[in-house]
Short mmCIF file of C-alpha atoms in Angstrom, two decimals:
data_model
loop_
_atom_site.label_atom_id
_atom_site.label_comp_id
_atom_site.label_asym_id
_atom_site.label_seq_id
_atom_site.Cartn_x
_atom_site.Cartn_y
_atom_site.Cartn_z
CA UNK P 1 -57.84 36.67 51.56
CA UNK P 2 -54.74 38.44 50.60
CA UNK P 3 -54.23 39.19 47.07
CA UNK P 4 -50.49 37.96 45.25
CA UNK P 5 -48.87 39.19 42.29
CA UNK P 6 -47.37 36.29 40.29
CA UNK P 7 -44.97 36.26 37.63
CA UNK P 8 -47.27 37.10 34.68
CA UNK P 9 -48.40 40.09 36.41
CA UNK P 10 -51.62 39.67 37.16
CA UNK P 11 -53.58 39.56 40.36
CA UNK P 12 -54.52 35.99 41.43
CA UNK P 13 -56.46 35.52 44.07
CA UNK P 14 -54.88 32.16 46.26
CA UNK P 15 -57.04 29.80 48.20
CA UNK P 16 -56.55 26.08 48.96
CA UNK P 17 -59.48 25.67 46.17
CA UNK P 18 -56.98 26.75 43.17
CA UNK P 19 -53.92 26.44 44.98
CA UNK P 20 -52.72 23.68 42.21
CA UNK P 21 -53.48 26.34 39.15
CA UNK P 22 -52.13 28.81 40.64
CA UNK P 23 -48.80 27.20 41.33
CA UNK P 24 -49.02 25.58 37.86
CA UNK P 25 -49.33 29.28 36.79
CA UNK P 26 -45.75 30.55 37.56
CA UNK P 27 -43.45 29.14 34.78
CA UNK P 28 -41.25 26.73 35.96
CA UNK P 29 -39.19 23.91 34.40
CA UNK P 30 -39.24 21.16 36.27
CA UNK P 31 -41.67 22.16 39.20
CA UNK P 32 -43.11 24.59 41.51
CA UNK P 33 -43.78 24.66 45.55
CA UNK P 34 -45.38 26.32 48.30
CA UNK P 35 -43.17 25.71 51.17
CA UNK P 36 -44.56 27.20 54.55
CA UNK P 37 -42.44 26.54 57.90
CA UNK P 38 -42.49 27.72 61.33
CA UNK P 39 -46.23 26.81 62.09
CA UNK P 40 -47.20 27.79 58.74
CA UNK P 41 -45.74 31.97 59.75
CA UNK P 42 -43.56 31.51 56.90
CA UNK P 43 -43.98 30.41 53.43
CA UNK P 44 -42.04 30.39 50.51
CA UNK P 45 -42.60 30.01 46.37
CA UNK P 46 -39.78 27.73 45.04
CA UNK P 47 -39.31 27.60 41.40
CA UNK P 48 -37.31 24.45 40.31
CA UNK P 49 -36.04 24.09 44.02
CA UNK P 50 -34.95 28.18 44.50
CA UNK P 51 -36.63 30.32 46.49
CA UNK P 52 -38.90 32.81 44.05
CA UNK P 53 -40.28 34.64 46.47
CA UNK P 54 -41.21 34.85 50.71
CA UNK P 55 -44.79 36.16 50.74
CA UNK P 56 -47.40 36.55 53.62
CA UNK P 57 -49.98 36.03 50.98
CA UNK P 58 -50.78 32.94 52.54
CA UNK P 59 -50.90 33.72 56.10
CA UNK P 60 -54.89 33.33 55.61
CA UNK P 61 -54.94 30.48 54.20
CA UNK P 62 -52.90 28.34 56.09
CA UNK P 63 -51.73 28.15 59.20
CA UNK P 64 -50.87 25.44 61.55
CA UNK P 65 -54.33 23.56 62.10
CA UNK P 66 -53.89 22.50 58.54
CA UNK P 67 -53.62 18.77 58.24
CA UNK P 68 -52.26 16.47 55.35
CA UNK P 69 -53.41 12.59 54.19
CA UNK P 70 -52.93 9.84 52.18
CA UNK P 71 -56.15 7.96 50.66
CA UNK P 72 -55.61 4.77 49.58
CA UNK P 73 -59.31 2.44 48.83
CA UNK P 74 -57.86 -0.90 51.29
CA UNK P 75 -56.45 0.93 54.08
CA UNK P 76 -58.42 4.28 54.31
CA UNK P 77 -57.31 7.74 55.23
CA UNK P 78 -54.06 8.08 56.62
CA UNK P 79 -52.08 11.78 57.81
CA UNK P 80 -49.00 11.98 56.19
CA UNK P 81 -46.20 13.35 57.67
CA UNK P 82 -44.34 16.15 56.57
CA UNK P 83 -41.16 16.22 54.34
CA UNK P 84 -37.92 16.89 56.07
CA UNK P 85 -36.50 20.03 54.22
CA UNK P 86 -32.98 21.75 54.96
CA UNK P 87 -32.29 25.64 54.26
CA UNK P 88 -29.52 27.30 52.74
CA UNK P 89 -27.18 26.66 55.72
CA UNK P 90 -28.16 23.24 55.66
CA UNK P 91 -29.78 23.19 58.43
CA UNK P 92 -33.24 20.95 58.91
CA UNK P 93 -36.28 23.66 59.43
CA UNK P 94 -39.34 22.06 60.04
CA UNK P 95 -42.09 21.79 57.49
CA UNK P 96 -45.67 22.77 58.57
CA UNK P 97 -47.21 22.11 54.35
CA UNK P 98 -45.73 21.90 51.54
CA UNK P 99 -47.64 21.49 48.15
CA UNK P 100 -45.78 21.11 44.84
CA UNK P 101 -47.00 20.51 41.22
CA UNK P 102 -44.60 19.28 38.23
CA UNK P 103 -44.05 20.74 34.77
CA UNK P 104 -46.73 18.40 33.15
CA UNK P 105 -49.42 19.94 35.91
CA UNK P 106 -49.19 16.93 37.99
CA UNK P 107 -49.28 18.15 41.95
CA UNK P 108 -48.92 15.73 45.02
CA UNK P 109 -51.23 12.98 45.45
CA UNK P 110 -52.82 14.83 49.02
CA UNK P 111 -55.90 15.30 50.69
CA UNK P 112 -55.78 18.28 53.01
CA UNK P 113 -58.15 19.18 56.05
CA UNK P 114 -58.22 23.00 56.89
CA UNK P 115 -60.68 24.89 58.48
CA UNK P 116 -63.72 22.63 57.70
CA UNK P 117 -63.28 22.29 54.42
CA UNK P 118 -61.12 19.03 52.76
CA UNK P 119 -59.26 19.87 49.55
CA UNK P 120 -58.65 16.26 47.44
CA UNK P 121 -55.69 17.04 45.06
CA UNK P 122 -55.58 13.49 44.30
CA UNK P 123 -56.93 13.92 40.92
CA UNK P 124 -53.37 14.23 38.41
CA UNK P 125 -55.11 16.74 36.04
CA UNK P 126 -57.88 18.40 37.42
CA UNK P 127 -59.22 21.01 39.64
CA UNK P 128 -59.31 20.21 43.22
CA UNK P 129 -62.46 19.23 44.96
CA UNK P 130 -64.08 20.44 47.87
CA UNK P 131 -65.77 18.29 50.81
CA UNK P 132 -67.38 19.29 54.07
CA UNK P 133 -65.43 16.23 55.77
CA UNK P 134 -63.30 13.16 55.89
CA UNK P 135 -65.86 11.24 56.08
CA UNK P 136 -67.37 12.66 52.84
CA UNK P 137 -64.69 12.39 50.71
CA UNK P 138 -63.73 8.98 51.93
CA UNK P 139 -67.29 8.10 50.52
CA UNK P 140 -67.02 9.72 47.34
CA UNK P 141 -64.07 8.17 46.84
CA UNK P 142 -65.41 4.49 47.53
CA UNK P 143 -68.21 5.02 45.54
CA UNK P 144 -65.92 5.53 42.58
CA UNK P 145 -63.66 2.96 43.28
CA UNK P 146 -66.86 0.58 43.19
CA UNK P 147 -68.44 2.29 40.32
CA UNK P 148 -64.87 1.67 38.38
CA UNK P 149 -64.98 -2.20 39.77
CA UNK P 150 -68.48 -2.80 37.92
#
Protein backbone atom coordinates (compact mmCIF):
# COMPACT_ATOMS: atom_id res chain seq x y z
CA UNK A 1 0.00 0.00 0.00
CA UNK A 2 1.10 3.40 -0.94
CA UNK A 3 1.91 5.74 1.72
CA UNK A 4 -0.02 9.63 1.67
CA UNK A 5 0.99 12.70 3.25
CA UNK A 6 -2.05 14.51 4.70
CA UNK A 7 -2.46 17.88 5.84
CA UNK A 8 -0.97 17.56 9.36
CA UNK A 9 2.09 16.22 7.94
CA UNK A 10 2.35 13.04 8.92
CA UNK A 11 2.50 9.74 7.13
CA UNK A 12 -0.83 7.83 7.22
CA UNK A 13 -1.01 4.77 5.96
CA UNK A 14 -4.75 4.46 3.85
CA UNK A 15 -6.68 1.26 3.60
CA UNK A 16 -10.45 0.68 3.30
CA UNK A 17 -10.05 -0.45 7.18
CA UNK A 18 -9.38 3.36 8.38
CA UNK A 19 -10.46 4.99 5.39
CA UNK A 20 -13.26 6.95 7.63
CA UNK A 21 -10.33 8.29 10.21
CA UNK A 22 -8.30 9.08 7.89
CA UNK A 23 -10.65 11.29 5.94
CA UNK A 24 -11.98 12.60 9.29
CA UNK A 25 -8.25 13.48 9.78
CA UNK A 26 -7.85 16.32 7.18
CA UNK A 27 -9.57 19.45 8.69
CA UNK A 28 -12.47 20.32 6.98
CA UNK A 29 -15.58 22.40 7.78
CA UNK A 30 -18.35 20.96 6.63
CA UNK A 31 -17.00 17.59 5.13
CA UNK A 32 -14.45 15.60 3.44
CA UNK A 33 -14.46 13.00 0.28
CA UNK A 34 -12.64 10.52 -1.57
CA UNK A 35 -13.88 10.84 -5.02
CA UNK A 36 -12.31 8.20 -7.49
CA UNK A 37 -13.61 8.19 -11.30
CA UNK A 38 -12.64 6.60 -14.41
CA UNK A 39 -12.75 2.91 -13.12
CA UNK A 40 -11.39 3.94 -9.91
CA UNK A 41 -7.69 5.35 -12.16
CA UNK A 42 -8.46 8.56 -10.68
CA UNK A 43 -9.25 9.78 -7.31
CA UNK A 44 -9.53 12.90 -5.74
CA UNK A 45 -9.55 14.46 -1.85
CA UNK A 46 -12.32 17.15 -1.70
CA UNK A 47 -12.35 19.36 1.23
CA UNK A 48 -15.79 21.09 1.70
CA UNK A 49 -16.64 20.23 -2.05
CA UNK A 50 -12.92 21.58 -3.64
CA UNK A 51 -10.58 19.50 -4.87
CA UNK A 52 -7.51 19.22 -2.08
CA UNK A 53 -5.56 17.12 -3.78
CA UNK A 54 -5.38 14.23 -7.02
CA UNK A 55 -3.32 11.39 -5.52
CA UNK A 56 -2.53 7.78 -6.79
CA UNK A 57 -2.32 6.85 -3.20
CA UNK A 58 -5.24 4.88 -3.66
CA UNK A 59 -4.65 3.10 -6.79
CA UNK A 60 -4.12 -0.09 -4.38
CA UNK A 61 -6.81 0.12 -2.69
CA UNK A 62 -9.45 0.54 -4.96
CA UNK A 63 -10.06 -0.07 -8.18
CA UNK A 64 -13.03 -0.98 -10.19
CA UNK A 65 -14.12 -4.49 -8.69
CA UNK A 66 -15.05 -2.49 -5.68
CA UNK A 67 -18.74 -2.71 -4.95
CA UNK A 68 -21.11 -0.48 -2.76
CA UNK A 69 -24.57 -1.49 -0.59
CA UNK A 70 -27.25 -0.52 1.34
CA UNK A 71 -28.29 -2.78 4.51
CA UNK A 72 -31.45 -2.31 5.68
CA UNK A 73 -32.86 -5.43 8.48
CA UNK A 74 -36.57 -5.99 6.20
CA UNK A 75 -35.26 -5.91 2.82
CA UNK A 76 -31.57 -7.15 3.05
CA UNK A 77 -28.49 -6.11 1.17
CA UNK A 78 -28.95 -4.01 -1.65
CA UNK A 79 -25.85 -2.33 -4.22
CA UNK A 80 -26.25 1.13 -4.35
CA UNK A 81 -25.61 2.97 -7.19
CA UNK A 82 -23.24 5.56 -7.59
CA UNK A 83 -23.75 9.40 -7.21
CA UNK A 84 -23.90 11.38 -10.38
CA UNK A 85 -21.05 14.03 -9.97
CA UNK A 86 -20.20 16.91 -12.58
CA UNK A 87 -16.52 18.49 -12.93
CA UNK A 88 -15.42 21.87 -13.22
CA UNK A 89 -16.73 22.25 -16.81
CA UNK A 90 -19.84 20.89 -15.75
CA UNK A 91 -19.69 18.10 -17.34
CA UNK A 92 -21.14 14.57 -15.73
CA UNK A 93 -17.86 12.17 -15.14
CA UNK A 94 -18.77 9.01 -13.92
CA UNK A 95 -18.29 7.93 -10.36
CA UNK A 96 -16.61 4.51 -9.72
CA UNK A 97 -16.68 5.23 -5.23
CA UNK A 98 -17.05 7.87 -3.50
CA UNK A 99 -16.85 7.90 0.41
CA UNK A 100 -17.43 11.09 2.42
CA UNK A 101 -17.55 11.78 6.22
CA UNK A 102 -19.11 15.13 7.83
CA UNK A 103 -17.62 17.58 10.32
CA UNK A 104 -19.22 15.75 13.38
CA UNK A 105 -17.28 12.32 12.06
CA UNK A 106 -20.38 10.98 10.63
CA UNK A 107 -19.39 9.10 7.07
CA UNK A 108 -22.00 7.46 4.64
CA UNK A 109 -24.19 4.83 5.82
CA UNK A 110 -22.24 1.98 3.23
CA UNK A 111 -21.19 -1.39 3.19
CA UNK A 112 -18.45 -1.98 0.67
CA UNK A 113 -17.22 -5.38 -0.94
CA UNK A 114 -13.53 -5.24 -2.24
CA UNK A 115 -11.23 -7.82 -2.72
CA UNK A 116 -12.72 -10.37 -0.21
CA UNK A 117 -12.96 -8.39 2.45
CA UNK A 118 -16.52 -6.26 3.35
CA UNK A 119 -15.94 -2.92 5.08
CA UNK A 120 -19.47 -1.93 7.17
CA UNK A 121 -19.23 1.91 7.67
CA UNK A 122 -22.67 1.81 8.83
CA UNK A 123 -21.76 2.45 12.33
CA UNK A 124 -22.10 6.78 12.72
CA UNK A 125 -19.15 6.92 15.20
CA UNK A 126 -17.00 4.14 15.09
CA UNK A 127 -14.29 2.31 13.42
CA UNK A 128 -15.25 0.29 10.50
CA UNK A 129 -15.60 -3.41 10.68
CA UNK A 130 -14.22 -6.06 8.77
CA UNK A 131 -16.11 -9.33 7.40
CA UNK A 132 -14.97 -12.18 5.21
CA UNK A 133 -18.47 -11.88 3.29
CA UNK A 134 -21.93 -10.64 2.64
CA UNK A 135 -23.25 -13.22 4.02
CA UNK A 136 -21.35 -12.63 7.32
CA UNK A 137 -22.09 -9.32 7.89
CA UNK A 138 -25.69 -9.69 6.92
CA UNK A 139 -25.68 -12.13 10.00
CA UNK A 140 -23.99 -10.03 12.34
CA UNK A 141 -26.12 -7.53 11.59
CA UNK A 142 -29.45 -9.61 12.23
CA UNK A 143 -28.20 -10.89 15.21
CA UNK A 144 -28.05 -7.36 16.58
CA UNK A 145 -31.09 -6.22 15.29
CA UNK A 146 -32.69 -9.28 17.29
CA UNK A 147 -30.53 -8.89 20.25
CA UNK A 148 -31.80 -4.99 20.29
CA UNK A 149 -35.63 -6.41 19.76
CA UNK A 150 -35.34 -8.54 23.14
Amino acid sequence: MSNFQNLKGSNTEVSLKNLKEYLYSIPHTKSVELLCLDNCMRCSVLVDSKEYNSTSAFDDIIDDSIRVYRYDFYTGIQEQSQKVHFNSENVQENVCFSYSVDKKGVGDQVIVEFKERVYDFSTHLSSSTVYSSLQEMAKSKESLTQEVLR
